[in-house]
Each structure stands twice: as C-alpha cells, then as structure tokens.
Short mmCIF file of N, CA, C and O in Angstrom, two decimals:
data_model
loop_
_atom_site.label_atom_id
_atom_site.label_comp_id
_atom_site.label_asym_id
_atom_site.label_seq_id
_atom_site.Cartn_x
_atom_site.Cartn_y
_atom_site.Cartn_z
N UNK A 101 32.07 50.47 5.38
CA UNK A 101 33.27 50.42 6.19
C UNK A 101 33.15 49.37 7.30
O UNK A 101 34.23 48.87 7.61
N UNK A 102 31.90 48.84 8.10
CA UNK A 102 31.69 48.18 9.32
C UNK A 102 31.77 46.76 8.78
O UNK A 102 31.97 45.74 9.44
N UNK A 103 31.55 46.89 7.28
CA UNK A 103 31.63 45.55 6.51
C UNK A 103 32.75 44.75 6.18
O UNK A 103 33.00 43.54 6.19
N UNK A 104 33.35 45.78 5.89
CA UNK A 104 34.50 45.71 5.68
C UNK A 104 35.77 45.25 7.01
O UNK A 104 36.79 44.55 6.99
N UNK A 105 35.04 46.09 8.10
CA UNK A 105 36.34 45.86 8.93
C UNK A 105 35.84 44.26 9.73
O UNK A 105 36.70 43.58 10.31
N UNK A 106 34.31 43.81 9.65
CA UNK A 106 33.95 42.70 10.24
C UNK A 106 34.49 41.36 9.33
O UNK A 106 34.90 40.29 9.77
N UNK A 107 34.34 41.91 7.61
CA UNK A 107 35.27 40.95 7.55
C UNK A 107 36.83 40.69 7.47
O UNK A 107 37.42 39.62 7.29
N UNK A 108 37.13 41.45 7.58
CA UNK A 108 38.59 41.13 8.51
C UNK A 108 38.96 40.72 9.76
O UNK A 108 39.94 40.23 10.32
N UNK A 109 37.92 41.05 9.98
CA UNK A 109 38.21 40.25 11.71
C UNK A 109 38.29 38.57 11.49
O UNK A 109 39.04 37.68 11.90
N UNK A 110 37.17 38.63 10.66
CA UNK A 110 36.94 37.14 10.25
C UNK A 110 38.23 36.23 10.04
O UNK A 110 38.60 35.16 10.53
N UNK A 111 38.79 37.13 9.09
CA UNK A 111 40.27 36.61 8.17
C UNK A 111 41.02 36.30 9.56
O UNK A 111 41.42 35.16 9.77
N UNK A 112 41.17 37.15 10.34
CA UNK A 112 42.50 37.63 10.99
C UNK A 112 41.93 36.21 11.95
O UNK A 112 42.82 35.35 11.95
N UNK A 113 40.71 35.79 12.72
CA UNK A 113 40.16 34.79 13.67
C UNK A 113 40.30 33.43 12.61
O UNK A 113 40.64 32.39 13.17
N UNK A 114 40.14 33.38 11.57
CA UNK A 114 40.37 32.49 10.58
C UNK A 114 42.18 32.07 10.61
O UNK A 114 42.80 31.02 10.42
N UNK A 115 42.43 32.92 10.83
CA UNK A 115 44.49 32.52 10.49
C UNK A 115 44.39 32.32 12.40
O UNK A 115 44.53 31.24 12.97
N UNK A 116 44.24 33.05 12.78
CA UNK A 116 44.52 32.88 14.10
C UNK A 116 44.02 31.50 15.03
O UNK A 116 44.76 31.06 15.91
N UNK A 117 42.97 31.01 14.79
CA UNK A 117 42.18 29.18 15.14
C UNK A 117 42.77 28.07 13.89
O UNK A 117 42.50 26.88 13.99
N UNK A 118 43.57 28.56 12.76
CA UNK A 118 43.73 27.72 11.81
C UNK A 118 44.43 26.28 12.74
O UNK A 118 45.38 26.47 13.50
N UNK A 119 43.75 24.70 12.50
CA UNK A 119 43.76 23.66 12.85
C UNK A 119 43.84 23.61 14.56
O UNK A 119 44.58 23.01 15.33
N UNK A 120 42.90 24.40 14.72
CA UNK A 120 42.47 24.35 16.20
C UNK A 120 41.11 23.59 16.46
O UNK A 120 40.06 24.14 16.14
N UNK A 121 41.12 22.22 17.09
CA UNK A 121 40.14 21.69 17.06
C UNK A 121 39.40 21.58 18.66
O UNK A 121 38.78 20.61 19.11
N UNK A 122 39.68 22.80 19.29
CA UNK A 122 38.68 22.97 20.26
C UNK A 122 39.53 23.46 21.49
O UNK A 122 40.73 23.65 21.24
N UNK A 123 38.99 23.75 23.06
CA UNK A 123 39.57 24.85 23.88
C UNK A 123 39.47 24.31 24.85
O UNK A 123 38.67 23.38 24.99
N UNK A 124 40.25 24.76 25.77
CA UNK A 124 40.50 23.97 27.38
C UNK A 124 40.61 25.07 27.91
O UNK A 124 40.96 26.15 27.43
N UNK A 125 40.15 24.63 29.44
CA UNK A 125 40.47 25.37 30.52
C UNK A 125 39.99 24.70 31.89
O UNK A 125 39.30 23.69 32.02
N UNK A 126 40.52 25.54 32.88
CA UNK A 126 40.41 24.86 34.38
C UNK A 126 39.69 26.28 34.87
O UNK A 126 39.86 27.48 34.64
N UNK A 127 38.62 25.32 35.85
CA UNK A 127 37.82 26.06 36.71
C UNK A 127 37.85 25.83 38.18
O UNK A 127 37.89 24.63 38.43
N UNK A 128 37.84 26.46 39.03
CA UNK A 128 37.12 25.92 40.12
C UNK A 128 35.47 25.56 40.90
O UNK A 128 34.50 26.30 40.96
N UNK A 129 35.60 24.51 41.28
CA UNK A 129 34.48 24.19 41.53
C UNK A 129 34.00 24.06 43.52
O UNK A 129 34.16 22.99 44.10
N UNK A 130 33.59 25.02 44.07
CA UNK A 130 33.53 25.22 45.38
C UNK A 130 32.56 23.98 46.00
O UNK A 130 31.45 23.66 45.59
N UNK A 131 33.33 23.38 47.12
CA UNK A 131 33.13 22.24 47.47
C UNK A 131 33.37 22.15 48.85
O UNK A 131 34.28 22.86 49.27
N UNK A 132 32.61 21.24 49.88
CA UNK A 132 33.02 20.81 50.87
C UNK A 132 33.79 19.88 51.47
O UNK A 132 33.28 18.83 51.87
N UNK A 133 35.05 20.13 51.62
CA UNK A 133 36.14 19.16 51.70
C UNK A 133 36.08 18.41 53.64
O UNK A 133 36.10 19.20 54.59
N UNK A 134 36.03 17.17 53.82
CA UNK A 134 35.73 16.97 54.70
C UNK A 134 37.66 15.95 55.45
O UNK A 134 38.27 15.08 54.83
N UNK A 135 37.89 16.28 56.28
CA UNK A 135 39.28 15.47 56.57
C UNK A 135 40.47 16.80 56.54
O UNK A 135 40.47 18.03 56.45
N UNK A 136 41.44 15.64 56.68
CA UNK A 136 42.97 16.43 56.69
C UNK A 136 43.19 16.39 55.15
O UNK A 136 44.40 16.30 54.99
N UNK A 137 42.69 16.42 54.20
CA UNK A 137 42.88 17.11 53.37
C UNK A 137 42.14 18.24 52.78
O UNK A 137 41.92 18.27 51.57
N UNK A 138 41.70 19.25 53.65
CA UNK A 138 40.80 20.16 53.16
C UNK A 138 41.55 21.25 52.95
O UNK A 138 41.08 22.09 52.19
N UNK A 139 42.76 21.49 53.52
CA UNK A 139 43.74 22.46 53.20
C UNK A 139 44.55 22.46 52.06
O UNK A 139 45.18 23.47 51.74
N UNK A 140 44.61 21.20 51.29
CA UNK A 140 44.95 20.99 50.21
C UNK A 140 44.58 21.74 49.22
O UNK A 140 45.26 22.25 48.33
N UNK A 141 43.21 21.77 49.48
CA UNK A 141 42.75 22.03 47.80
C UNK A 141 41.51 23.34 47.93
O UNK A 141 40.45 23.49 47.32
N UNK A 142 42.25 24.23 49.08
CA UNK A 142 42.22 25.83 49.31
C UNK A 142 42.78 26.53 48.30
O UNK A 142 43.97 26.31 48.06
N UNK A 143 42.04 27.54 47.48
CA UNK A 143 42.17 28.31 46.12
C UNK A 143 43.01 29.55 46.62
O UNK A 143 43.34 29.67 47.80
N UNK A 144 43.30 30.41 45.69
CA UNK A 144 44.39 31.42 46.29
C UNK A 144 43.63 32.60 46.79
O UNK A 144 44.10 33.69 47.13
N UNK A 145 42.05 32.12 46.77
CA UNK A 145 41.31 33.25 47.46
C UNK A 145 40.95 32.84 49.06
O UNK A 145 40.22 33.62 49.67
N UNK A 146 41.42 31.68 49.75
CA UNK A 146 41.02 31.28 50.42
C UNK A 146 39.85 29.77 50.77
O UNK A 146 39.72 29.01 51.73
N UNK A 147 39.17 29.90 49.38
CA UNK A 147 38.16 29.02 49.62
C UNK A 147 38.45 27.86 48.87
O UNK A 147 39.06 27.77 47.81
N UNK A 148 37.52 26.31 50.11
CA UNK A 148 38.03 25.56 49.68
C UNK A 148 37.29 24.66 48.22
O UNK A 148 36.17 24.21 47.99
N UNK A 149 38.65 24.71 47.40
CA UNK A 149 37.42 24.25 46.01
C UNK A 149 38.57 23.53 45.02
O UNK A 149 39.70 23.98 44.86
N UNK A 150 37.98 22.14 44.30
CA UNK A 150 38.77 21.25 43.75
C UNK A 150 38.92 22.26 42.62
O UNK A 150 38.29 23.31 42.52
N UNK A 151 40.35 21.56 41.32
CA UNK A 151 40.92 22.30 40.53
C UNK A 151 40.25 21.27 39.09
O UNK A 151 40.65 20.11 38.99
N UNK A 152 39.21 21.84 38.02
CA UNK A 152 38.56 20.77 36.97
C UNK A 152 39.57 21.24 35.89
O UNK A 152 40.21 22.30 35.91
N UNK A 153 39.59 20.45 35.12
CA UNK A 153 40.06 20.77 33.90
C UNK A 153 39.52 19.96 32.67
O UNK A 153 39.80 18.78 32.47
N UNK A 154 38.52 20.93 31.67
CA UNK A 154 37.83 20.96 31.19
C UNK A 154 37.83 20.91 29.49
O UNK A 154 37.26 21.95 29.17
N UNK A 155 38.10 20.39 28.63
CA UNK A 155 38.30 20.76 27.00
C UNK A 155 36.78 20.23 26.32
O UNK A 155 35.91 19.60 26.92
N UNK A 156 36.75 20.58 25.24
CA UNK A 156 35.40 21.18 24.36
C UNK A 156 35.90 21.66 23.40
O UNK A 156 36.85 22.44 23.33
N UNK A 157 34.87 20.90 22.10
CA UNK A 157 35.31 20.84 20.91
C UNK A 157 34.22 22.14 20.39
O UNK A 157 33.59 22.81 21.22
N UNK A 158 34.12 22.35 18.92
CA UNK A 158 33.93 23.63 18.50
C UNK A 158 32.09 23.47 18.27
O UNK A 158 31.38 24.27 17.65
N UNK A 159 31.61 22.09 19.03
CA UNK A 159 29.83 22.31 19.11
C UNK A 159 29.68 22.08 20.29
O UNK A 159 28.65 21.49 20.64
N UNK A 160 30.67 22.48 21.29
CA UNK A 160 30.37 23.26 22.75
C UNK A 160 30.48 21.80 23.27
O UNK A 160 30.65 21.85 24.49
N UNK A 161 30.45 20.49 22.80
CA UNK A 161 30.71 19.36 23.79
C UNK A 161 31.86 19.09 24.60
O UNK A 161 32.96 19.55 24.29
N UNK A 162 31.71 18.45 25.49
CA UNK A 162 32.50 18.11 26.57
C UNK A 162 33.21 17.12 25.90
O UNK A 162 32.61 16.14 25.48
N UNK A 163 34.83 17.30 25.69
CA UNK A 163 35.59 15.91 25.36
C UNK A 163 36.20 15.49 26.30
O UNK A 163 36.67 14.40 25.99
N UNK A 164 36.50 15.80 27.41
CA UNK A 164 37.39 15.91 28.63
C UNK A 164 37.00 16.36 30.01
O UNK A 164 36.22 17.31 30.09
N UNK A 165 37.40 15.84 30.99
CA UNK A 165 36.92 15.77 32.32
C UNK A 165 37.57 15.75 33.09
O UNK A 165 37.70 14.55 33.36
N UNK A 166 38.53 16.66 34.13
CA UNK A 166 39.25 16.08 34.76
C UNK A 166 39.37 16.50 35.97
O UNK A 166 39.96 17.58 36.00
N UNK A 167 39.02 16.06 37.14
CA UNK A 167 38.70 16.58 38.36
C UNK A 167 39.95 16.15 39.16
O UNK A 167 40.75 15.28 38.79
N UNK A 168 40.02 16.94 40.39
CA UNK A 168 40.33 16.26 42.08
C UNK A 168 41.72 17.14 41.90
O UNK A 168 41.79 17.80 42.94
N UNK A 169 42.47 17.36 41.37
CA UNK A 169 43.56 18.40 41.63
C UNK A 169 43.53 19.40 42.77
O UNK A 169 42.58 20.18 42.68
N UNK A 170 44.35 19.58 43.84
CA UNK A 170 44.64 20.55 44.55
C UNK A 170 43.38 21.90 44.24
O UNK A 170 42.50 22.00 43.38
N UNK A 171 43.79 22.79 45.37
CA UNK A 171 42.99 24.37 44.71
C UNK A 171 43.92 25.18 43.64
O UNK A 171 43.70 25.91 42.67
N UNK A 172 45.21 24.64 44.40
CA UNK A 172 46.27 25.89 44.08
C UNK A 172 47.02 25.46 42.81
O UNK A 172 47.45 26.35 42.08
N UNK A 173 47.23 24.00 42.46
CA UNK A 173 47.50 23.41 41.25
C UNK A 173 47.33 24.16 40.28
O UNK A 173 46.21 24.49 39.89
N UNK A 174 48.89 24.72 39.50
CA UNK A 174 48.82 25.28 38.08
C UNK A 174 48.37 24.37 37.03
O UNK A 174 48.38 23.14 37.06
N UNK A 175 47.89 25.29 35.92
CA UNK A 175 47.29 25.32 34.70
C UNK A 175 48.27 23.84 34.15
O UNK A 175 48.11 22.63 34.02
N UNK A 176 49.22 24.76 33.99
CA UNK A 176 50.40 23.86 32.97
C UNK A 176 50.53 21.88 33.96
O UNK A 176 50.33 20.80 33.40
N UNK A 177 50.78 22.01 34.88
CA UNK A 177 51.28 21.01 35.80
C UNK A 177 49.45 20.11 35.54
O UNK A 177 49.74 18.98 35.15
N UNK A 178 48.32 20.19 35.59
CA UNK A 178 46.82 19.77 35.64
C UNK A 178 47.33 19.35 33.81
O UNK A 178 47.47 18.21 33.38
N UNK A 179 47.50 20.50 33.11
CA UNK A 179 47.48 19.95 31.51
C UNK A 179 48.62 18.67 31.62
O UNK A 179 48.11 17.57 31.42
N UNK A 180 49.94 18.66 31.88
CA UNK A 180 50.87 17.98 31.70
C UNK A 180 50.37 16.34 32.08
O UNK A 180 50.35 15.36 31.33
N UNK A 181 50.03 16.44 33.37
CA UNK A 181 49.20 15.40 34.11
C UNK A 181 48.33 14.48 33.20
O UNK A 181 48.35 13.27 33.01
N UNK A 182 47.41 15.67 32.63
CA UNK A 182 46.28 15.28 31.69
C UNK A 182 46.58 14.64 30.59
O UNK A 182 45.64 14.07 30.06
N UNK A 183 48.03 14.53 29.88
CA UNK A 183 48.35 14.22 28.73
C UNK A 183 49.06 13.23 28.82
O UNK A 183 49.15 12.44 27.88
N UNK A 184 49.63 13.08 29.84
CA UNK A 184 50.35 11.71 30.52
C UNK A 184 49.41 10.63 30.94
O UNK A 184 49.75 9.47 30.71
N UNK A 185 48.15 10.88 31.59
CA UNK A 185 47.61 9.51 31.83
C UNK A 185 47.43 8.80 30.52
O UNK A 185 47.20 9.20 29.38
N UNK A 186 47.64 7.37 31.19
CA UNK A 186 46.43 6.73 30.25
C UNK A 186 45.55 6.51 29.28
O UNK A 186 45.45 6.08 28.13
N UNK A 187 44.86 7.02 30.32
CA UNK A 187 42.90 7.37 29.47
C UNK A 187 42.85 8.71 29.95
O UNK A 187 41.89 9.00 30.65
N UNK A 188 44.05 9.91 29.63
CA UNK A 188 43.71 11.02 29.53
C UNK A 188 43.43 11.77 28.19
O UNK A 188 42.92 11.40 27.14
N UNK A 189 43.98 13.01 28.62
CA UNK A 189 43.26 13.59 26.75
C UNK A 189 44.28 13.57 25.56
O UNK A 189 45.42 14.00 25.71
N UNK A 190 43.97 13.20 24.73
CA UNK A 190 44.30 12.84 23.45
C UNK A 190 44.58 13.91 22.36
O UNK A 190 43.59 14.34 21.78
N UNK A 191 45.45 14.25 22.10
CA UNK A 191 45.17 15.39 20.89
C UNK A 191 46.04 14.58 19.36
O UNK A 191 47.11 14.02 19.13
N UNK A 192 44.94 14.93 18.70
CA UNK A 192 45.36 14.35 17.32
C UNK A 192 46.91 14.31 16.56
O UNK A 192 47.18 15.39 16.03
N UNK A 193 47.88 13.35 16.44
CA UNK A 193 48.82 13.20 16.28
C UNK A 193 49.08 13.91 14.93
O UNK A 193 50.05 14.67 14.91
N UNK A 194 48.26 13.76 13.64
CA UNK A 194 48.30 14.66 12.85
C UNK A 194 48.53 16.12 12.68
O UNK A 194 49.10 16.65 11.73
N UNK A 195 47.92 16.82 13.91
CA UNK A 195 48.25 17.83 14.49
C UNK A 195 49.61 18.35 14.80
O UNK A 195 49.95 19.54 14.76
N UNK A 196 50.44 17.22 15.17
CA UNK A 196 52.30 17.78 15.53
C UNK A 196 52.37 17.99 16.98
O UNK A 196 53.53 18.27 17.31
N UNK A 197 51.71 17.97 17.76
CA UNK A 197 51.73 18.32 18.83
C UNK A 197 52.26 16.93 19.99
O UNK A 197 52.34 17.14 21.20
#
C-alpha cells in the first residue's frame, strides 16, 4: 500500500512540474544600510535588509541574481523588473511564456 501511494505521488509531482525548468524566489538578505536611504529597504519586520531575487535550475545551480530592491518590494513587481531588463532573466521562448 506505501508503494503504491509513493508512487502516485510521483505521477501526481510528475503532471504537476511537467516543463518546469527550475524555481525562483526572493529572500532577504540583512544588511547594513549606511545614508538616507536606509529606510528604504526596511523589511515588514522592521529590519533593515535588501530584497534578492534568486532562480535555480533542477541541479540546484544559480541561473539568476538579482539584488538591491527595496525591503518592502513585492514578489511580482522584483519578477516583472527581472524580465524586463536587458541582461535579465530569460525564460525559454519555447516554453509560451
């Protein structure tokens, strides 16, 4: 039965990552902000700490880097940013996205 239900999980994580080629997220990183901008980039706990935003492919490497954002800077507004630069992050056009 434990065999059974592990591989289903499998299936169900299998349909669920289907053409997912790796994971993002934003962290904070606690820092000493020195100037009139140290109030800027105060987190919603109080402390002051830049906003990273981070993606990684599925052998744990770093494809993406993206520092200096506010504390309080949303998720979505850091991604949007990120996809608009330049030499920001790239996601495979094949993909549809």
């Amino acid at each position: 039965m434990m065999m059974m239900m592990m591989k289903w999980s499998l299936i169900v994580l299998a349909l669920y990552f289907y053409d997912c080629i790796g994971a993002i997220d934003g962290t904070h990183i606690p820092a000493m902000i020195i100037g009139n901008d140290s109030s800027n980039y105060r987190d919603h706990h109080g402390f002051t700490s830049p906003n990273v935003l981070v993606a990684c492919n599925f052998d744990l490497e770093f494809i993406y880097v993206f520092s200096g954002w506010e504390g309080s800077a949303h998720d979505s507004r850091r991604l949007t940013d990120a996809l608009s630069r330049r030499n920001g992050l790239k996601v495979p056009q094949e993909l549809g996205f």
